[in-house]
PDB file of C-alpha atoms and ligand atoms in Angstrom:
ATOM      1  CA  MET A   1     -17.884 -14.301  -6.575  1.00 40.00           C
ATOM      2  CA  THR A   2     -19.123 -10.945  -7.762  1.00 43.00           C
ATOM      3  CA  ASP A   3     -16.697  -8.252  -8.888  1.00 50.00           C
ATOM      4  CA  ARG A   4     -18.744  -5.586  -7.177  1.00 56.00           C
ATOM      5  CA  ALA A   5     -17.780  -4.050  -3.849  1.00 64.00           C
ATOM      6  CA  ASP A   6     -19.800  -5.247  -0.858  1.00 71.00           C
ATOM      7  CA  ALA A   7     -22.150  -2.464   0.248  1.00 77.00           C
ATOM      8  CA  SER A   8     -21.764  -3.459   3.896  1.00 90.00           C
ATOM      9  CA  PHE A   9     -18.210  -2.111   3.890  1.00 95.00           C
ATOM     10  CA  LYS A  10     -16.815   1.338   3.197  1.00 95.00           C
ATOM     11  CA  LYS A  11     -15.428   1.944  -0.294  1.00 95.00           C
ATOM     12  CA  PRO A  12     -12.812  -0.553  -1.458  1.00 97.00           C
ATOM     13  CA  ILE A  13      -9.179   0.463  -1.478  1.00 98.00           C
ATOM     14  CA  THR A  14      -6.523  -1.420  -3.416  1.00 98.00           C
ATOM     15  CA  VAL A  15      -3.332  -2.121  -1.501  1.00 98.00           C
ATOM     16  CA  ALA A  16      -0.370  -3.681  -3.305  1.00 98.00           C
ATOM     17  CA  LEU A  17       2.769  -4.830  -1.548  1.00 98.00           C
ATOM     18  CA  THR A  18       5.874  -5.084  -3.728  1.00 98.00           C
ATOM     19  CA  GLY A  19       9.386  -6.242  -2.989  1.00 98.00           C
ATOM     20  CA  ALA A  20      10.926  -3.225  -1.284  1.00 98.00           C
ATOM     21  CA  SER A  21      11.982  -3.395   2.314  1.00 98.00           C
ATOM     22  CA  GLY A  22       9.249  -2.297   4.709  1.00 98.00           C
ATOM     23  CA  ALA A  23       6.551  -4.931   4.256  1.00 98.00           C
ATOM     24  CA  GLN A  24       5.287  -3.996   7.712  1.00 98.00           C
ATOM     25  CA  TYR A  25       4.052  -0.662   6.391  1.00 98.00           C
ATOM     26  CA  GLY A  26       1.765  -2.380   3.910  1.00 98.00           C
ATOM     27  CA  LEU A  27       0.573  -5.028   6.337  1.00 98.00           C
ATOM     28  CA  ARG A  28      -0.219  -2.416   8.967  1.00 98.00           C
ATOM     29  CA  LEU A  29      -2.041  -0.325   6.349  1.00 98.00           C
ATOM     30  CA  ILE A  30      -4.262  -3.300   5.539  1.00 98.00           C
ATOM     31  CA  ASP A  31      -5.026  -3.811   9.247  1.00 98.00           C
ATOM     32  CA  VAL A  32      -5.905  -0.146   9.766  1.00 98.00           C
ATOM     33  CA  LEU A  33      -8.128   0.032   6.678  1.00 98.00           C
ATOM     34  CA  VAL A  34      -9.952  -3.109   7.802  1.00 98.00           C
ATOM     35  CA  ALA A  35     -10.431  -1.655  11.291  1.00 97.00           C
ATOM     36  CA  ALA A  36     -11.801   1.516   9.663  1.00 97.00           C
ATOM     37  CA  GLY A  37     -14.433  -0.617   7.909  1.00 97.00           C
ATOM     38  CA  HIS A  38     -13.064  -0.466   4.368  1.00 97.00           C
ATOM     39  CA  GLU A  39     -13.112  -3.295   1.909  1.00 97.00           C
ATOM     40  CA  VAL A  40      -9.487  -3.962   1.003  1.00 98.00           C
ATOM     41  CA  TRP A  41      -8.352  -5.488  -2.256  1.00 98.00           C
ATOM     42  CA  VAL A  42      -4.844  -6.867  -1.901  1.00 98.00           C
ATOM     43  CA  MET A  43      -2.075  -7.876  -4.274  1.00 98.00           C
ATOM     44  CA  ILE A  44       1.295  -9.110  -3.049  1.00 98.00           C
ATOM     45  CA  SER A  45       4.135  -9.558  -5.531  1.00 98.00           C
ATOM     46  CA  LYS A  46       6.396 -12.592  -5.509  1.00 98.00           C
ATOM     47  CA  ALA A  47       9.315 -10.471  -4.290  1.00 98.00           C
ATOM     48  CA  ALA A  48       7.119  -8.977  -1.560  1.00 98.00           C
ATOM     49  CA  HIS A  49       6.453 -12.487  -0.275  1.00 98.00           C
ATOM     50  CA  MET A  50      10.234 -12.927  -0.021  1.00 98.00           C
ATOM     51  CA  VAL A  51      10.578  -9.656   1.843  1.00 98.00           C
ATOM     52  CA  ILE A  52       7.747 -10.570   4.218  1.00 98.00           C
ATOM     53  CA  ALA A  53       9.467 -13.913   4.929  1.00 98.00           C
ATOM     54  CA  THR A  54      12.771 -12.111   5.518  1.00 98.00           C
ATOM     55  CA  GLU A  55      11.556  -9.200   7.624  1.00 97.00           C
ATOM     56  CA  THR A  56       8.713 -10.655   9.643  1.00 97.00           C
ATOM     57  CA  ASP A  57       7.614 -13.896  11.266  1.00 96.00           C
ATOM     58  CA  ILE A  58       4.330 -13.704   9.377  1.00 96.00           C
ATOM     59  CA  GLU A  59       3.602 -16.644   7.085  1.00 94.00           C
ATOM     60  CA  LEU A  60       1.406 -15.784   4.104  1.00 97.00           C
ATOM     61  CA  PRO A  61       0.360 -18.214   1.380  1.00 98.00           C
ATOM     62  CA  ALA A  62       0.649 -17.098  -2.239  1.00 97.00           C
ATOM     63  CA  GLN A  63      -2.652 -18.523  -3.499  1.00 98.00           C
ATOM     64  CA  PRO A  64      -5.120 -15.589  -3.509  1.00 98.00           C
ATOM     65  CA  GLN A  65      -8.032 -17.228  -1.667  1.00 98.00           C
ATOM     66  CA  ARG A  66      -5.776 -18.652   1.024  1.00 98.00           C
ATOM     67  CA  LEU A  67      -3.932 -15.344   1.229  1.00 98.00           C
ATOM     68  CA  ALA A  68      -7.234 -13.536   1.801  1.00 98.00           C
ATOM     69  CA  GLU A  69      -8.082 -15.976   4.590  1.00 98.00           C
ATOM     70  CA  ALA A  70      -4.677 -15.530   6.238  1.00 98.00           C
ATOM     71  CA  LEU A  71      -4.812 -11.726   6.031  1.00 98.00           C
ATOM     72  CA  SER A  72      -8.397 -11.731   7.322  1.00 98.00           C
ATOM     73  CA  GLU A  73      -7.405 -13.817  10.298  1.00 98.00           C
ATOM     74  CA  ARG A  74      -4.509 -11.454  11.089  1.00 96.00           C
ATOM     75  CA  SER A  75      -6.560  -8.296  10.857  1.00 97.00           C
ATOM     76  CA  GLY A  76      -9.886  -9.579  12.163  1.00 97.00           C
ATOM     77  CA  ALA A  77     -11.596  -8.764   8.865  1.00 98.00           C
ATOM     78  CA  GLN A  78     -15.196  -9.734   8.220  1.00 97.00           C
ATOM     79  CA  PRO A  79     -15.848 -12.409   5.595  1.00 97.00           C
ATOM     80  CA  GLY A  80     -15.455 -10.797   2.177  1.00 96.00           C
ATOM     81  CA  GLN A  81     -13.802  -7.650   3.549  1.00 98.00           C
ATOM     82  CA  ILE A  82     -10.384  -8.613   2.158  1.00 98.00           C
ATOM     83  CA  ARG A  83     -10.078  -9.874  -1.408  1.00 98.00           C
ATOM     84  CA  CYS A  84      -6.818 -10.921  -3.009  1.00 98.00           C
ATOM     85  CA  PHE A  85      -5.825 -11.153  -6.642  1.00 98.00           C
ATOM     86  CA  GLY A  86      -3.025 -13.070  -8.317  1.00 98.00           C
ATOM     87  CA  ARG A  87      -0.158 -11.818 -10.431  1.00 98.00           C
ATOM     88  CA  GLU A  88      -1.845 -12.520 -13.756  1.00 97.00           C
ATOM     89  CA  ASP A  89      -5.493 -12.399 -12.774  1.00 97.00           C
ATOM     90  CA  TRP A  90      -6.385 -10.159 -15.693  1.00 97.00           C
ATOM     91  CA  MET A  91     -10.090 -10.708 -15.079  1.00 97.00           C
ATOM     92  CA  ALA A  92      -9.864  -9.062 -11.639  1.00 97.00           C
ATOM     93  CA  PRO A  93     -11.794  -5.780 -11.323  1.00 97.00           C
ATOM     94  CA  VAL A  94      -8.605  -3.807 -10.658  1.00 97.00           C
ATOM     95  CA  ALA A  95      -7.474  -4.589 -14.214  1.00 97.00           C
ATOM     96  CA  SER A  96     -10.106  -2.306 -15.710  1.00 97.00           C
ATOM     97  CA  GLY A  97     -11.203   1.278 -15.307  1.00 96.00           C
ATOM     98  CA  SER A  98     -14.792   0.089 -15.004  1.00 95.00           C
ATOM     99  CA  GLY A  99     -14.054  -2.124 -12.009  1.00 93.00           C
ATOM    100  CA  ALA A 100     -11.096  -0.642 -10.180  1.00 90.00           C
ATOM    101  CA  PRO A 101     -11.565   1.240  -6.903  1.00 90.00           C
ATOM    102  CA  SER A 102     -10.990   4.976  -6.856  1.00 93.00           C
ATOM    103  CA  THR A 103      -7.925   4.608  -4.667  1.00 97.00           C
ATOM    104  CA  MET A 104      -4.776   2.494  -4.837  1.00 98.00           C
ATOM    105  CA  VAL A 105      -1.704   2.392  -2.632  1.00 98.00           C
ATOM    106  CA  VAL A 106       1.517   0.548  -3.472  1.00 98.00           C
ATOM    107  CA  CYS A 107       3.228   0.104  -0.111  1.00 98.00           C
ATOM    108  CA  PRO A 108       6.068  -0.577  -0.078  1.00 98.00           C
ATOM    109  CA  CYS A 109       6.872   0.183  -3.695  1.00 99.00           C
ATOM    110  CA  SER A 110      10.039  -1.357  -5.128  1.00 98.00           C
ATOM    111  CA  THR A 111      12.081   0.634  -7.594  1.00 98.00           C
ATOM    112  CA  GLY A 112      11.254  -2.101 -10.093  1.00 98.00           C
ATOM    113  CA  THR A 113       7.532  -1.504  -9.771  1.00 98.00           C
ATOM    114  CA  LEU A 114       8.153   2.258  -9.678  1.00 98.00           C
ATOM    115  CA  SER A 115       9.892   1.968 -13.041  1.00 98.00           C
ATOM    116  CA  ALA A 116       7.148  -0.220 -14.496  1.00 98.00           C
ATOM    117  CA  VAL A 117       4.427   2.182 -13.359  1.00 98.00           C
ATOM    118  CA  ALA A 118       6.324   5.193 -14.723  1.00 98.00           C
ATOM    119  CA  THR A 119       6.629   3.554 -18.126  1.00 98.00           C
ATOM    120  CA  GLY A 120       3.213   1.889 -18.214  1.00 98.00           C
ATOM    121  CA  ALA A 121       4.687  -1.612 -18.489  1.00 98.00           C
ATOM    122  CA  SER A 122       1.635  -3.390 -17.041  1.00 98.00           C
ATOM    123  CA  ASN A 123       3.448  -6.730 -16.976  1.00 97.00           C
ATOM    124  CA  ASN A 124       1.575  -7.957 -13.907  1.00 98.00           C
ATOM    125  CA  LEU A 125      -1.701  -7.114 -12.207  1.00 98.00           C
ATOM    126  CA  ILE A 126      -0.126  -4.645  -9.748  1.00 98.00           C
ATOM    127  CA  GLU A 127       1.461  -2.692 -12.600  1.00 98.00           C
ATOM    128  CA  ARG A 128      -1.748  -2.863 -14.627  1.00 98.00           C
ATOM    129  CA  ALA A 129      -3.885  -1.660 -11.705  1.00 98.00           C
ATOM    130  CA  ALA A 130      -1.547   1.298 -11.206  1.00 98.00           C
ATOM    131  CA  ASP A 131      -1.689   2.040 -14.927  1.00 98.00           C
ATOM    132  CA  VAL A 132      -5.485   1.988 -14.736  1.00 98.00           C
ATOM    133  CA  ALA A 133      -5.423   4.383 -11.770  1.00 98.00           C
ATOM    134  CA  ILE A 134      -3.289   6.825 -13.765  1.00 98.00           C
ATOM    135  CA  LYS A 135      -5.309   6.630 -16.969  1.00 98.00           C
ATOM    136  CA  GLU A 136      -8.552   7.087 -15.022  1.00 97.00           C
ATOM    137  CA  ARG A 137      -7.064  10.031 -13.056  1.00 97.00           C
ATOM    138  CA  ARG A 138      -7.709   8.268  -9.763  1.00 97.00           C
ATOM    139  CA  THR A 139      -5.818   8.468  -6.492  1.00 98.00           C
ATOM    140  CA  LEU A 140      -2.555   6.539  -6.618  1.00 98.00           C
ATOM    141  CA  VAL A 141      -0.071   6.629  -3.740  1.00 98.00           C
ATOM    142  CA  LEU A 142       3.358   5.019  -4.099  1.00 99.00           C
ATOM    143  CA  VAL A 143       5.559   4.403  -1.064  1.00 99.00           C
ATOM    144  CA  PRO A 144       9.051   3.794  -2.501  1.00 98.00           C
ATOM    145  CA  ARG A 145      11.951   2.641  -0.369  1.00 98.00           C
ATOM    146  CA  GLU A 146      15.537   2.623  -1.542  1.00 98.00           C
ATOM    147  CA  SER A 147      18.642   4.373  -0.353  1.00 98.00           C
ATOM    148  CA  PRO A 148      20.239   6.142  -2.026  1.00 98.00           C
ATOM    149  CA  PHE A 149      17.895   6.853  -4.919  1.00 98.00           C
ATOM    150  CA  SER A 150      19.539   6.809  -8.343  1.00 98.00           C
ATOM    151  CA  PRO A 151      18.768   9.407 -11.038  1.00 98.00           C
ATOM    152  CA  ILE A 152      16.635   6.713 -12.677  1.00 98.00           C
ATOM    153  CA  HIS A 153      14.482   6.364  -9.549  1.00 98.00           C
ATOM    154  CA  LEU A 154      14.263  10.137  -9.126  1.00 98.00           C
ATOM    155  CA  GLU A 155      13.267  10.705 -12.748  1.00 98.00           C
ATOM    156  CA  HIS A 156      10.543   8.060 -12.469  1.00 98.00           C
ATOM    157  CA  MET A 157       9.244   9.691  -9.311  1.00 98.00           C
ATOM    158  CA  LEU A 158       9.208  13.127 -10.936  1.00 98.00           C
ATOM    159  CA  THR A 159       7.410  11.757 -14.008  1.00 98.00           C
ATOM    160  CA  LEU A 160       4.752  10.159 -11.818  1.00 98.00           C
ATOM    161  CA  SER A 161       4.403  13.128  -9.496  1.00 98.00           C
ATOM    162  CA  ARG A 162       3.740  15.352 -12.518  1.00 98.00           C
ATOM    163  CA  LEU A 163       0.954  12.961 -13.483  1.00 98.00           C
ATOM    164  CA  GLY A 164      -0.680  13.475 -10.093  1.00 98.00           C
ATOM    165  CA  VAL A 165       0.638  10.321  -8.436  1.00 98.00           C
ATOM    166  CA  VAL A 166       1.506  10.853  -4.771  1.00 98.00           C
ATOM    167  CA  ILE A 167       5.108   9.869  -4.043  1.00 98.00           C
ATOM    168  CA  LEU A 168       5.243   9.221  -0.319  1.00 98.00           C
ATOM    169  CA  PRO A 169       8.669   7.793   0.534  1.00 98.00           C
ATOM    170  CA  ALA A 170       8.995   5.405   3.450  1.00 98.00           C
ATOM    171  CA  ALA A 171      10.980   7.957   5.407  1.00 98.00           C
ATOM    172  CA  PRO A 172       9.490   8.334   8.882  1.00 97.00           C
ATOM    173  CA  GLY A 173      10.047  11.507  10.864  1.00 95.00           C
ATOM    174  CA  PHE A 174      11.239  11.466  14.433  1.00 95.00           C
ATOM    175  CA  TYR A 175       9.582  14.588  15.808  1.00 91.00           C
ATOM    176  CA  HIS A 176       6.815  12.534  17.420  1.00 90.00           C
ATOM    177  CA  CYS A 177       9.522  10.875  19.547  1.00 93.00           C
ATOM    178  CA  PRO A 178       8.942   7.266  18.462  1.00 95.00           C
ATOM    179  CA  GLN A 179       9.555   4.707  21.193  1.00 97.00           C
ATOM    180  CA  THR A 180       9.040   1.579  19.124  1.00 97.00           C
ATOM    181  CA  ILE A 181       9.289   0.315  15.558  1.00 97.00           C
ATOM    182  CA  ASP A 182       5.495   0.278  15.536  1.00 97.00           C
ATOM    183  CA  ASP A 183       5.575   4.045  16.124  1.00 97.00           C
ATOM    184  CA  LEU A 184       7.771   4.462  13.032  1.00 98.00           C
ATOM    185  CA  ILE A 185       5.492   2.245  10.963  1.00 98.00           C
ATOM    186  CA  ASP A 186       2.431   4.187  12.088  1.00 98.00           C
ATOM    187  CA  PHE A 187       4.081   7.467  11.099  1.00 97.00           C
ATOM    188  CA  ILE A 188       4.106   6.356   7.462  1.00 98.00           C
ATOM    189  CA  VAL A 189       0.697   4.676   7.591  1.00 98.00           C
ATOM    190  CA  ALA A 190      -0.739   7.887   9.057  1.00 97.00           C
ATOM    191  CA  ARG A 191       0.717   9.865   6.143  1.00 97.00           C
ATOM    192  CA  ILE A 192      -0.935   7.474   3.706  1.00 98.00           C
ATOM    193  CA  LEU A 193      -4.298   7.750   5.481  1.00 98.00           C
ATOM    194  CA  ASN A 194      -3.997  11.547   5.330  1.00 97.00           C
ATOM    195  CA  GLN A 195      -3.637  11.292   1.560  1.00 97.00           C
ATOM    196  CA  LEU A 196      -6.710   9.059   1.381  1.00 97.00           C
ATOM    197  CA  GLY A 197      -8.749  11.422   3.568  1.00 96.00           C
ATOM    198  CA  ILE A 198      -9.298   8.739   6.196  1.00 96.00           C
ATOM    199  CA  GLU A 199      -9.565   9.895   9.807  1.00 94.00           C
ATOM    200  CA  HIS A 200      -7.146   8.303  12.251  1.00 94.00           C
ATOM    201  CA  SER A 201      -5.402   8.803  15.561  1.00 91.00           C
ATOM    202  CA  LEU A 202      -2.247   6.820  14.803  1.00 95.00           C
ATOM    203  CA  VAL A 203       0.095   9.734  15.443  1.00 91.00           C
ATOM    204  CA  PRO A 204      -0.653  13.315  16.488  1.00 84.00           C
ATOM    205  CA  ARG A 205      -0.895  15.793  13.646  1.00 82.00           C
ATOM    206  CA  TRP A 206       1.605  18.644  13.468  1.00 83.00           C
ATOM    207  CA  GLY A 207       0.689  21.200  16.111  1.00 81.00           C
ATOM    208  CA  GLU A 208      -0.915  18.535  18.312  1.00 76.00           C
ATOM    209  CA  VAL A 209       2.405  17.210  19.643  1.00 63.00           C
ATOM    210  CA  GLY A 210       2.683  18.108  23.331  1.00 56.00           C
ATOM    211  CA  ASP A 211       5.568  20.130  24.702  1.00 51.00           C
ATOM    212  CA  LYS A 212       8.101  17.622  26.026  1.00 48.00           C
ATOM    213  CA  ASP A 213       8.858  19.870  29.030  1.00 47.00           C
ATOM    214  CA  GLU A 214       5.247  19.876  30.164  1.00 40.00           C
TER     215      GLU A 214
HETATM  216  C1  FMN B   1      14.815  -8.852   1.473  1.00 96.78           C
HETATM  217  C2  FMN B   1      14.729  -7.991   0.243  1.00 96.78           C
HETATM  218  C3  FMN B   1      14.763  -6.630   0.390  1.00 96.78           C
HETATM  219  C4  FMN B   1      14.673  -5.798  -0.743  1.00 96.78           C
HETATM  220  N1  FMN B   1      14.661  -4.445  -0.548  1.00 96.78           N
HETATM  221  C5  FMN B   1      14.435  -3.637  -1.601  1.00 96.78           C
HETATM  222  C6  FMN B   1      14.243  -2.239  -1.380  1.00 96.78           C
HETATM  223  O1  FMN B   1      14.286  -1.735  -0.260  1.00 96.78           O
HETATM  224  N2  FMN B   1      13.932  -1.469  -2.454  1.00 96.78           N
HETATM  225  C7  FMN B   1      13.819  -1.984  -3.718  1.00 96.78           C
HETATM  226  O2  FMN B   1      13.510  -1.229  -4.639  1.00 96.78           O
HETATM  227  N3  FMN B   1      14.036  -3.309  -3.961  1.00 96.78           N
HETATM  228  C8  FMN B   1      14.319  -4.149  -2.920  1.00 96.78           C
HETATM  229  N4  FMN B   1      14.497  -5.494  -3.141  1.00 96.78           N
HETATM  230  C9  FMN B   1      14.576  -5.987  -4.529  1.00 96.78           C
HETATM  231  C10 FMN B   1      13.193  -6.199  -5.165  1.00 96.78           C
HETATM  232  O3  FMN B   1      12.459  -7.105  -4.400  1.00 96.78           O
HETATM  233  C11 FMN B   1      13.395  -6.720  -6.604  1.00 96.78           C
HETATM  234  O4  FMN B   1      13.911  -5.692  -7.430  1.00 96.78           O
HETATM  235  C12 FMN B   1      12.135  -7.276  -7.213  1.00 96.78           C
HETATM  236  O5  FMN B   1      12.352  -7.607  -8.575  1.00 96.78           O
HETATM  237  C13 FMN B   1      10.956  -6.315  -7.149  1.00 96.78           C
HETATM  238  O6  FMN B   1       9.833  -6.952  -7.742  1.00 96.78           O
HETATM  239  P1  FMN B   1       8.361  -6.397  -7.561  1.00 96.78           P
HETATM  240  O7  FMN B   1       8.416  -4.945  -7.861  1.00 96.78           O
HETATM  241  O8  FMN B   1       7.564  -7.165  -8.568  1.00 96.78           O
HETATM  242  O9  FMN B   1       7.925  -6.700  -6.177  1.00 96.78           O
HETATM  243  C14 FMN B   1      14.582  -6.362  -2.031  1.00 96.78           C
HETATM  244  C15 FMN B   1      14.540  -7.753  -2.166  1.00 96.78           C
HETATM  245  C16 FMN B   1      14.604  -8.555  -1.025  1.00 96.78           C
HETATM  246  C17 FMN B   1      14.534 -10.046  -1.207  1.00 96.78           C
END
């Protein structure tokens, strides 16, 4: 398999799911990016697999090739549109500035991964890919979820924000009058897509929300 992006898809975007609550945000993001025609490069941490098993009825294998097949089936991706990389696949393109896509999203982002990214730990491929994004001054969006945040979490977020990393907490608003959990998920996914400059109609933008009395 080549490390190059497939020209038949829009630019690749790296999506990493780590072990914070809210796996549905990341899974929905993958589906939406696939539907938008992007190539999606996916990494799912061991803890994220536990969260997915706890929070959803979705069964995902850990082995990268089988994971890619399972995610492709879920999202209706074309062959080759989703690629997955393992925890220590240091030869994956995301491990190097010369091969990594220009955009990476960690969604959801555990406070553990947040800490590792803030300190440049690079102990697994997700952390390394985020480190590459920072050193190459590329777009990196982290979607942390914890409550409450400790001073440690807040300091890491401030450090990263000052480096240009987008800290986009999984904190959906309610002003679009969500009726379902899917509406809440789409609120966050829409915010991520806004950061990536990807057009969508998941939720109305501010100013487009109709008057409820109309
Ligand atoms: C069901 C479940 C829910 C969790 N929720 C959170 C959470 O919301 N935020 C968080 O930072 N960690 C959460 N954790 C703990 C992380 O998964 C744990 O710290 C793990 O080491 C993170 O590893 P990773 O960053 O490599 O995915 C949760 C774990 C499980 C099993």
